[in-house]
PDB file of C-alpha atoms in Angstrom:
ATOM      1  CA  MET P  10      -6.823  21.691  -3.674  1.00 88.00           C
ATOM      2  CA  ALA P  11      -4.036  18.971  -3.727  1.00 97.00           C
ATOM      3  CA  ASN P  12      -3.202  15.518  -4.830  1.00 98.00           C
ATOM      4  CA  ALA P  13      -1.092  13.024  -3.501  1.00 98.00           C
ATOM      5  CA  LEU P  14       0.485   9.605  -4.797  1.00 98.00           C
ATOM      6  CA  ILE P  15      -0.028   7.079  -1.876  1.00 98.00           C
ATOM      7  CA  ILE P  16       2.700   4.217  -2.190  1.00 98.00           C
ATOM      8  CA  VAL P  17       1.124   1.352  -0.048  1.00 98.00           C
ATOM      9  CA  ASP P  18       4.042  -1.320   1.227  1.00 98.00           C
ATOM     10  CA  VAL P  19       6.617  -1.697  -1.297  1.00 98.00           C
ATOM     11  CA  GLN P  20       8.489  -3.523   1.107  1.00 98.00           C
ATOM     12  CA  ASN P  21      11.623  -6.257   0.804  1.00 98.00           C
ATOM     13  CA  ASP P  22       9.228  -8.866   2.401  1.00 98.00           C
ATOM     14  CA  PHE P  23       6.369  -8.532  -0.383  1.00 97.00           C
ATOM     15  CA  CYS P  24       9.020  -8.747  -3.262  1.00 97.00           C
ATOM     16  CA  GLU P  25      10.709 -11.482  -4.877  1.00 96.00           C
ATOM     17  CA  GLY P  26      12.803 -13.287  -2.230  1.00 96.00           C
ATOM     18  CA  GLY P  27      10.636 -12.040   0.914  1.00 97.00           C
ATOM     19  CA  SER P  28       8.818 -14.235   3.070  1.00 95.00           C
ATOM     20  CA  LEU P  29       5.733 -12.941   1.697  1.00 95.00           C
ATOM     21  CA  ALA P  30       6.827 -12.501  -1.991  1.00 95.00           C
ATOM     22  CA  VAL P  31       3.922 -10.893  -4.579  1.00 95.00           C
ATOM     23  CA  GLY P  32       5.310 -11.283  -7.790  1.00 94.00           C
ATOM     24  CA  GLY P  33       6.546  -8.598  -9.978  1.00 96.00           C
ATOM     25  CA  GLY P  34       6.871  -6.851  -6.615  1.00 97.00           C
ATOM     26  CA  ALA P  35      10.240  -5.548  -7.308  1.00 97.00           C
ATOM     27  CA  GLY P  36       9.251  -4.256 -10.800  1.00 97.00           C
ATOM     28  CA  VAL P  37       6.300  -2.342  -9.604  1.00 98.00           C
ATOM     29  CA  ALA P  38       9.139  -1.003  -7.219  1.00 98.00           C
ATOM     30  CA  ALA P  39      10.805  -0.063 -10.193  1.00 98.00           C
ATOM     31  CA  GLY P  40       8.159   0.952 -12.272  1.00 98.00           C
ATOM     32  CA  ILE P  41       6.801   3.817  -9.309  1.00 98.00           C
ATOM     33  CA  SER P  42      10.827   5.169  -9.093  1.00 98.00           C
ATOM     34  CA  ARG P  43      10.698   5.703 -12.906  1.00 98.00           C
ATOM     35  CA  LEU P  44       7.039   7.403 -12.950  1.00 97.00           C
ATOM     36  CA  LEU P  45       8.610   9.650  -9.768  1.00 97.00           C
ATOM     37  CA  ALA P  46      11.422  10.709 -11.824  1.00 96.00           C
ATOM     38  CA  ALA P  47       9.737  11.087 -15.320  1.00 96.00           C
ATOM     39  CA  ASP P  48       6.672  13.427 -13.890  1.00 93.00           C
ATOM     40  CA  PRO P  49       7.803  14.908 -10.616  1.00 91.00           C
ATOM     41  CA  GLY P  50       5.009  17.657 -10.741  1.00 94.00           C
ATOM     42  CA  ARG P  51       2.373  14.998 -11.246  1.00 96.00           C
ATOM     43  CA  TRP P  52       1.512  14.818  -7.503  1.00 98.00           C
ATOM     44  CA  ASP P  53       1.816  17.833  -4.690  1.00 98.00           C
ATOM     45  CA  HIS P  54       2.567  15.275  -2.334  1.00 98.00           C
ATOM     46  CA  VAL P  55       4.004  11.540  -1.875  1.00 98.00           C
ATOM     47  CA  VAL P  56       3.572   9.369   1.057  1.00 98.00           C
ATOM     48  CA  ALA P  57       3.869   5.734   2.031  1.00 98.00           C
ATOM     49  CA  THR P  58       2.565   3.064   4.245  1.00 98.00           C
ATOM     50  CA  LYS P  59       4.563   0.310   5.670  1.00 98.00           C
ATOM     51  CA  ASP P  60       3.295  -2.986   7.402  1.00 97.00           C
ATOM     52  CA  TYR P  61       5.441  -3.211  10.375  1.00 96.00           C
ATOM     53  CA  HIS P  62       4.711  -5.817  12.528  1.00 93.00           C
ATOM     54  CA  ILE P  63       5.864  -6.234  16.211  1.00 94.00           C
ATOM     55  CA  ASP P  64       3.315  -8.999  17.744  1.00 92.00           C
ATOM     56  CA  PRO P  65       0.113  -8.723  15.408  1.00 94.00           C
ATOM     57  CA  GLY P  66      -1.207 -12.067  17.068  1.00 92.00           C
ATOM     58  CA  SER P  67      -3.463 -14.171  14.981  1.00 93.00           C
ATOM     59  CA  HIS P  68      -1.957 -12.213  11.885  1.00 94.00           C
ATOM     60  CA  PHE P  69       1.150 -14.586  11.669  1.00 95.00           C
ATOM     61  CA  GLY P  70      -0.327 -18.415  11.098  1.00 92.00           C
ATOM     62  CA  ASP P  71       1.538 -21.319  11.850  1.00 90.00           C
ATOM     63  CA  PRO P  72       0.706 -22.803   9.574  1.00 92.00           C
ATOM     64  CA  PRO P  73      -0.631 -19.837   8.038  1.00 90.00           C
ATOM     65  CA  ASP P  74      -3.786 -20.159   5.979  1.00 88.00           C
ATOM     66  CA  TYR P  75      -3.375 -16.967   3.710  1.00 86.00           C
ATOM     67  CA  VAL P  76      -6.925 -15.713   4.213  1.00 84.00           C
ATOM     68  CA  ASP P  77      -6.577 -14.392   7.499  1.00 87.00           C
ATOM     69  CA  SER P  78      -3.125 -15.546   8.555  1.00 90.00           C
ATOM     70  CA  TRP P  79       0.334 -15.163   6.828  1.00 91.00           C
ATOM     71  CA  PRO P  80       3.991 -16.181   7.477  1.00 93.00           C
ATOM     72  CA  ARG P  81       6.020 -13.218   9.633  1.00 93.00           C
ATOM     73  CA  HIS P  82       6.485 -10.693   7.520  1.00 96.00           C
ATOM     74  CA  CYS P  83       7.069  -7.021   7.581  1.00 97.00           C
ATOM     75  CA  VAL P  84       8.828  -7.607  11.371  1.00 96.00           C
ATOM     76  CA  VAL P  85      10.019  -4.184  12.921  1.00 96.00           C
ATOM     77  CA  GLY P  86      13.781  -4.174  12.708  1.00 96.00           C
ATOM     78  CA  THR P  87      14.005  -6.800   9.671  1.00 97.00           C
ATOM     79  CA  THR P  88      15.012  -5.914   6.416  1.00 98.00           C
ATOM     80  CA  GLY P  89      11.956  -7.396   5.231  1.00 97.00           C
ATOM     81  CA  SER P  90      10.032  -4.503   6.528  1.00 98.00           C
ATOM     82  CA  GLU P  91      12.393  -1.767   4.722  1.00 98.00           C
ATOM     83  CA  PHE P  92      11.652  -0.297   1.376  1.00 98.00           C
ATOM     84  CA  HIS P  93      12.415  -2.124  -1.663  1.00 98.00           C
ATOM     85  CA  PRO P  94      15.917  -1.155  -2.914  1.00 98.00           C
ATOM     86  CA  GLU P  95      14.385  -0.205  -6.376  1.00 98.00           C
ATOM     87  CA  LEU P  96      11.724   2.428  -4.617  1.00 98.00           C
ATOM     88  CA  GLU P  97      13.449   5.812  -5.122  1.00 96.00           C
ATOM     89  CA  THR P  98      12.253   7.075  -1.411  1.00 97.00           C
ATOM     90  CA  GLY P  99      13.327  11.019  -1.583  1.00 96.00           C
ATOM     91  CA  ARG P 100      10.107  12.424  -2.457  1.00 96.00           C
ATOM     92  CA  ILE P 101       8.286  10.110   0.199  1.00 98.00           C
ATOM     93  CA  GLU P 102       7.083  13.461   3.086  1.00 98.00           C
ATOM     94  CA  ALA P 103       5.818  10.655   5.465  1.00 98.00           C
ATOM     95  CA  ILE P 104       5.537   7.440   6.321  1.00 98.00           C
ATOM     96  CA  PHE P 105       2.443   5.679   7.924  1.00 98.00           C
ATOM     97  CA  HIS P 106       3.122   2.613  10.132  1.00 98.00           C
ATOM     98  CA  LYS P 107       0.479  -0.115  10.426  1.00 97.00           C
ATOM     99  CA  GLY P 108       0.035  -3.250  11.874  1.00 95.00           C
ATOM    100  CA  GLU P 109       1.958  -3.357  15.243  1.00 94.00           C
ATOM    101  CA  HIS P 110      -0.205  -5.315  17.173  1.00 94.00           C
ATOM    102  CA  ALA P 111      -2.869  -6.683  15.257  1.00 92.00           C
ATOM    103  CA  ALA P 112      -3.821  -7.022  11.500  1.00 92.00           C
ATOM    104  CA  ALA P 113      -4.177  -3.565   9.610  1.00 95.00           C
ATOM    105  CA  TYR P 114      -4.500  -3.609   5.556  1.00 96.00           C
ATOM    106  CA  SER P 115      -5.256  -0.421   5.071  1.00 98.00           C
ATOM    107  CA  GLY P 116      -2.628   2.495   5.292  1.00 98.00           C
ATOM    108  CA  PHE P 117      -5.811   4.479   6.890  1.00 98.00           C
ATOM    109  CA  GLU P 118      -4.778   2.215   9.930  1.00 97.00           C
ATOM    110  CA  GLY P 119      -1.560   3.639  10.345  1.00 96.00           C
ATOM    111  CA  HIS P 120       0.261   6.560  11.760  1.00 97.00           C
ATOM    112  CA  ALA P 121       3.034   8.852  11.451  1.00 97.00           C
ATOM    113  CA  ASP P 122       5.859   8.349  14.117  1.00 95.00           C
ATOM    114  CA  ASP P 123       4.437  11.695  15.491  1.00 97.00           C
ATOM    115  CA  GLY P 124       1.147   9.885  15.408  1.00 97.00           C
ATOM    116  CA  GLU P 125      -0.644  11.510  13.128  1.00 98.00           C
ATOM    117  CA  CYS P 126      -3.096   9.201  10.991  1.00 98.00           C
ATOM    118  CA  LEU P 127      -3.099   9.191   7.152  1.00 98.00           C
ATOM    119  CA  ALA P 128      -6.621  11.064   6.881  1.00 98.00           C
ATOM    120  CA  ASP P 129      -5.387  13.600   8.945  1.00 98.00           C
ATOM    121  CA  TRP P 130      -2.249  13.997   7.352  1.00 98.00           C
ATOM    122  CA  LEU P 131      -3.774  14.398   3.804  1.00 98.00           C
ATOM    123  CA  ARG P 132      -6.998  17.013   5.218  1.00 98.00           C
ATOM    124  CA  ARG P 133      -3.894  19.052   6.770  1.00 98.00           C
ATOM    125  CA  HIS P 134      -2.237  19.373   3.589  1.00 98.00           C
ATOM    126  CA  GLY P 135      -4.931  20.182   1.214  1.00 98.00           C
ATOM    127  CA  VAL P 136      -5.415  16.785  -0.296  1.00 98.00           C
ATOM    128  CA  ASP P 137      -8.821  15.863  -2.088  1.00 98.00           C
ATOM    129  CA  ARG P 138      -7.640  13.105  -4.390  1.00 98.00           C
ATOM    130  CA  VAL P 139      -5.502  10.184  -4.081  1.00 98.00           C
ATOM    131  CA  ASP P 140      -3.768   7.751  -6.457  1.00 98.00           C
ATOM    132  CA  LEU P 141      -2.292   4.363  -5.174  1.00 98.00           C
ATOM    133  CA  VAL P 142       0.294   2.331  -6.293  1.00 98.00           C
ATOM    134  CA  GLY P 143       1.743  -0.999  -4.430  1.00 98.00           C
ATOM    135  CA  ILE P 144       1.825  -4.114  -2.953  1.00 98.00           C
ATOM    136  CA  ALA P 145      -0.488  -6.045  -3.288  1.00 96.00           C
ATOM    137  CA  THR P 146      -3.562  -4.935  -5.355  1.00 97.00           C
ATOM    138  CA  ASP P 147      -6.102  -7.353  -3.668  1.00 96.00           C
ATOM    139  CA  HIS P 148      -5.146  -6.603   0.039  1.00 96.00           C
ATOM    140  CA  CYS P 149      -3.199  -3.641   1.174  1.00 97.00           C
ATOM    141  CA  VAL P 150      -3.944  -1.345  -2.163  1.00 98.00           C
ATOM    142  CA  ARG P 151      -7.754  -2.419  -2.054  1.00 98.00           C
ATOM    143  CA  ALA P 152      -8.293  -1.556   1.353  1.00 98.00           C
ATOM    144  CA  THR P 153      -6.492   1.926   1.398  1.00 98.00           C
ATOM    145  CA  ALA P 154      -8.360   2.637  -1.414  1.00 98.00           C
ATOM    146  CA  LEU P 155     -11.788   1.866  -0.344  1.00 98.00           C
ATOM    147  CA  ASP P 156     -10.937   3.698   2.937  1.00 98.00           C
ATOM    148  CA  ALA P 157      -9.421   6.648   1.035  1.00 98.00           C
ATOM    149  CA  VAL P 158     -13.289   7.184  -0.787  1.00 98.00           C
ATOM    150  CA  ARG P 159     -14.572   6.106   2.918  1.00 98.00           C
ATOM    151  CA  GLU P 160     -12.777   8.958   4.314  1.00 98.00           C
ATOM    152  CA  GLY P 161     -13.917  11.314   1.408  1.00 98.00           C
ATOM    153  CA  PHE P 162     -11.094  11.419  -1.145  1.00 98.00           C
ATOM    154  CA  GLU P 163     -10.939  10.886  -4.952  1.00 98.00           C
ATOM    155  CA  ALA P 164      -9.085   7.602  -5.606  1.00 98.00           C
ATOM    156  CA  THR P 165      -7.407   6.401  -8.354  1.00 98.00           C
ATOM    157  CA  VAL P 166      -5.385   2.633  -8.158  1.00 98.00           C
ATOM    158  CA  LEU P 167      -2.947   3.039 -10.902  1.00 98.00           C
ATOM    159  CA  LEU P 168      -3.109  -0.608 -11.631  1.00 97.00           C
ATOM    160  CA  ASP P 169      -0.016  -1.113 -13.893  1.00 97.00           C
ATOM    161  CA  LEU P 170       1.882  -0.275 -10.631  1.00 98.00           C
ATOM    162  CA  THR P 171       0.701  -2.681  -8.279  1.00 98.00           C
ATOM    163  CA  ALA P 172       1.223  -6.061  -7.929  1.00 97.00           C
ATOM    164  CA  ALA P 173      -1.600  -8.865  -6.994  1.00 96.00           C
ATOM    165  CA  VAL P 174      -1.509 -12.120  -5.184  1.00 93.00           C
ATOM    166  CA  ALA P 175      -4.051 -14.371  -7.205  1.00 91.00           C
ATOM    167  CA  PRO P 176      -6.669 -13.952 -10.241  1.00 92.00           C
ATOM    168  CA  GLN P 177      -9.695 -14.827  -7.609  1.00 92.00           C
ATOM    169  CA  THR P 178      -8.753 -12.319  -4.904  1.00 93.00           C
ATOM    170  CA  LEU P 179      -7.730  -9.350  -7.309  1.00 95.00           C
ATOM    171  CA  ASP P 180     -11.417 -10.241  -9.444  1.00 95.00           C
ATOM    172  CA  ARG P 181     -13.148  -9.673  -6.052  1.00 96.00           C
ATOM    173  CA  ALA P 182     -11.025  -6.733  -5.346  1.00 97.00           C
ATOM    174  CA  LEU P 183     -11.495  -5.031  -8.409  1.00 97.00           C
ATOM    175  CA  ARG P 184     -15.349  -5.415  -7.967  1.00 97.00           C
ATOM    176  CA  GLU P 185     -15.006  -3.939  -4.599  1.00 98.00           C
ATOM    177  CA  MET P 186     -13.250  -1.238  -5.595  1.00 98.00           C
ATOM    178  CA  THR P 187     -15.277  -0.422  -8.951  1.00 98.00           C
ATOM    179  CA  ASP P 188     -18.263  -0.534  -6.491  1.00 98.00           C
ATOM    180  CA  ALA P 189     -16.767   2.283  -4.226  1.00 98.00           C
ATOM    181  CA  GLY P 190     -16.323   4.764  -6.946  1.00 98.00           C
ATOM    182  CA  VAL P 191     -12.479   4.230  -7.021  1.00 98.00           C
ATOM    183  CA  ARG P 192     -11.020   4.550 -10.662  1.00 98.00           C
ATOM    184  CA  LEU P 193      -9.224   1.700 -12.011  1.00 98.00           C
ATOM    185  CA  PRO P 194      -6.453   2.528 -15.152  1.00 96.00           C
ATOM    186  CA  GLY P 195      -4.450   0.103 -16.308  1.00 93.00           C
ATOM    187  CA  GLU P 196      -4.034  -3.806 -15.003  1.00 92.00           C
ATOM    188  CA  ALA P 197      -2.432  -5.046 -12.306  1.00 90.00           C
ATOM    189  CA  VAL P 198       0.797  -7.067 -12.537  1.00 88.00           C
ATOM    190  CA  MET P 199       0.525 -11.032 -11.641  1.00 81.00           C
ATOM    191  CA  ARG P 200       3.049 -13.629 -11.782  1.00 70.00           C
ATOM    192  CA  THR P 201       4.713 -15.950  -9.763  1.00 54.00           C
ATOM    193  CA  ALA P 202       6.927 -14.892  -7.317  1.00 45.00           C
TER     194      ALA P 202
END
């Protein structure tokens, strides 16, 4: 069987200067690139997810409540939806877009350009173990890791290569992931954007 790295939502709008910036996001992008360069044989496959909003309804709030609604972010066709420039994308084999017309936190809710979902892509490539990195530890990384376990994959979140939003939501996310059997080496990045 094979392993895969899932890079979750390392996009401009989630990094410093973006419309929904998470402190440390740019550093996470650079760190992922360094790891991919330093250890190119560590993963058999590398994939990525993107928030990719067209009209996600109440997911965008005016004003946002930062619980169920958020400022406009990662709108299709904007620079905010693009990968951060510090992220080396040459190894990425497939990108899974999520949230076009509704809120979507997990990469397993997304699909590639040909319509294939993440779980099917991983199974088709013989993947049984996934490592997850990206933004934000307490939201989309958490949701993707929990769904990975539900889909039958062994999941590890490399916390040193994730950025979290807030201590309270991070603590809850870490408990949920631990309870689900997700391995959590390291410590999530958390700092003011």
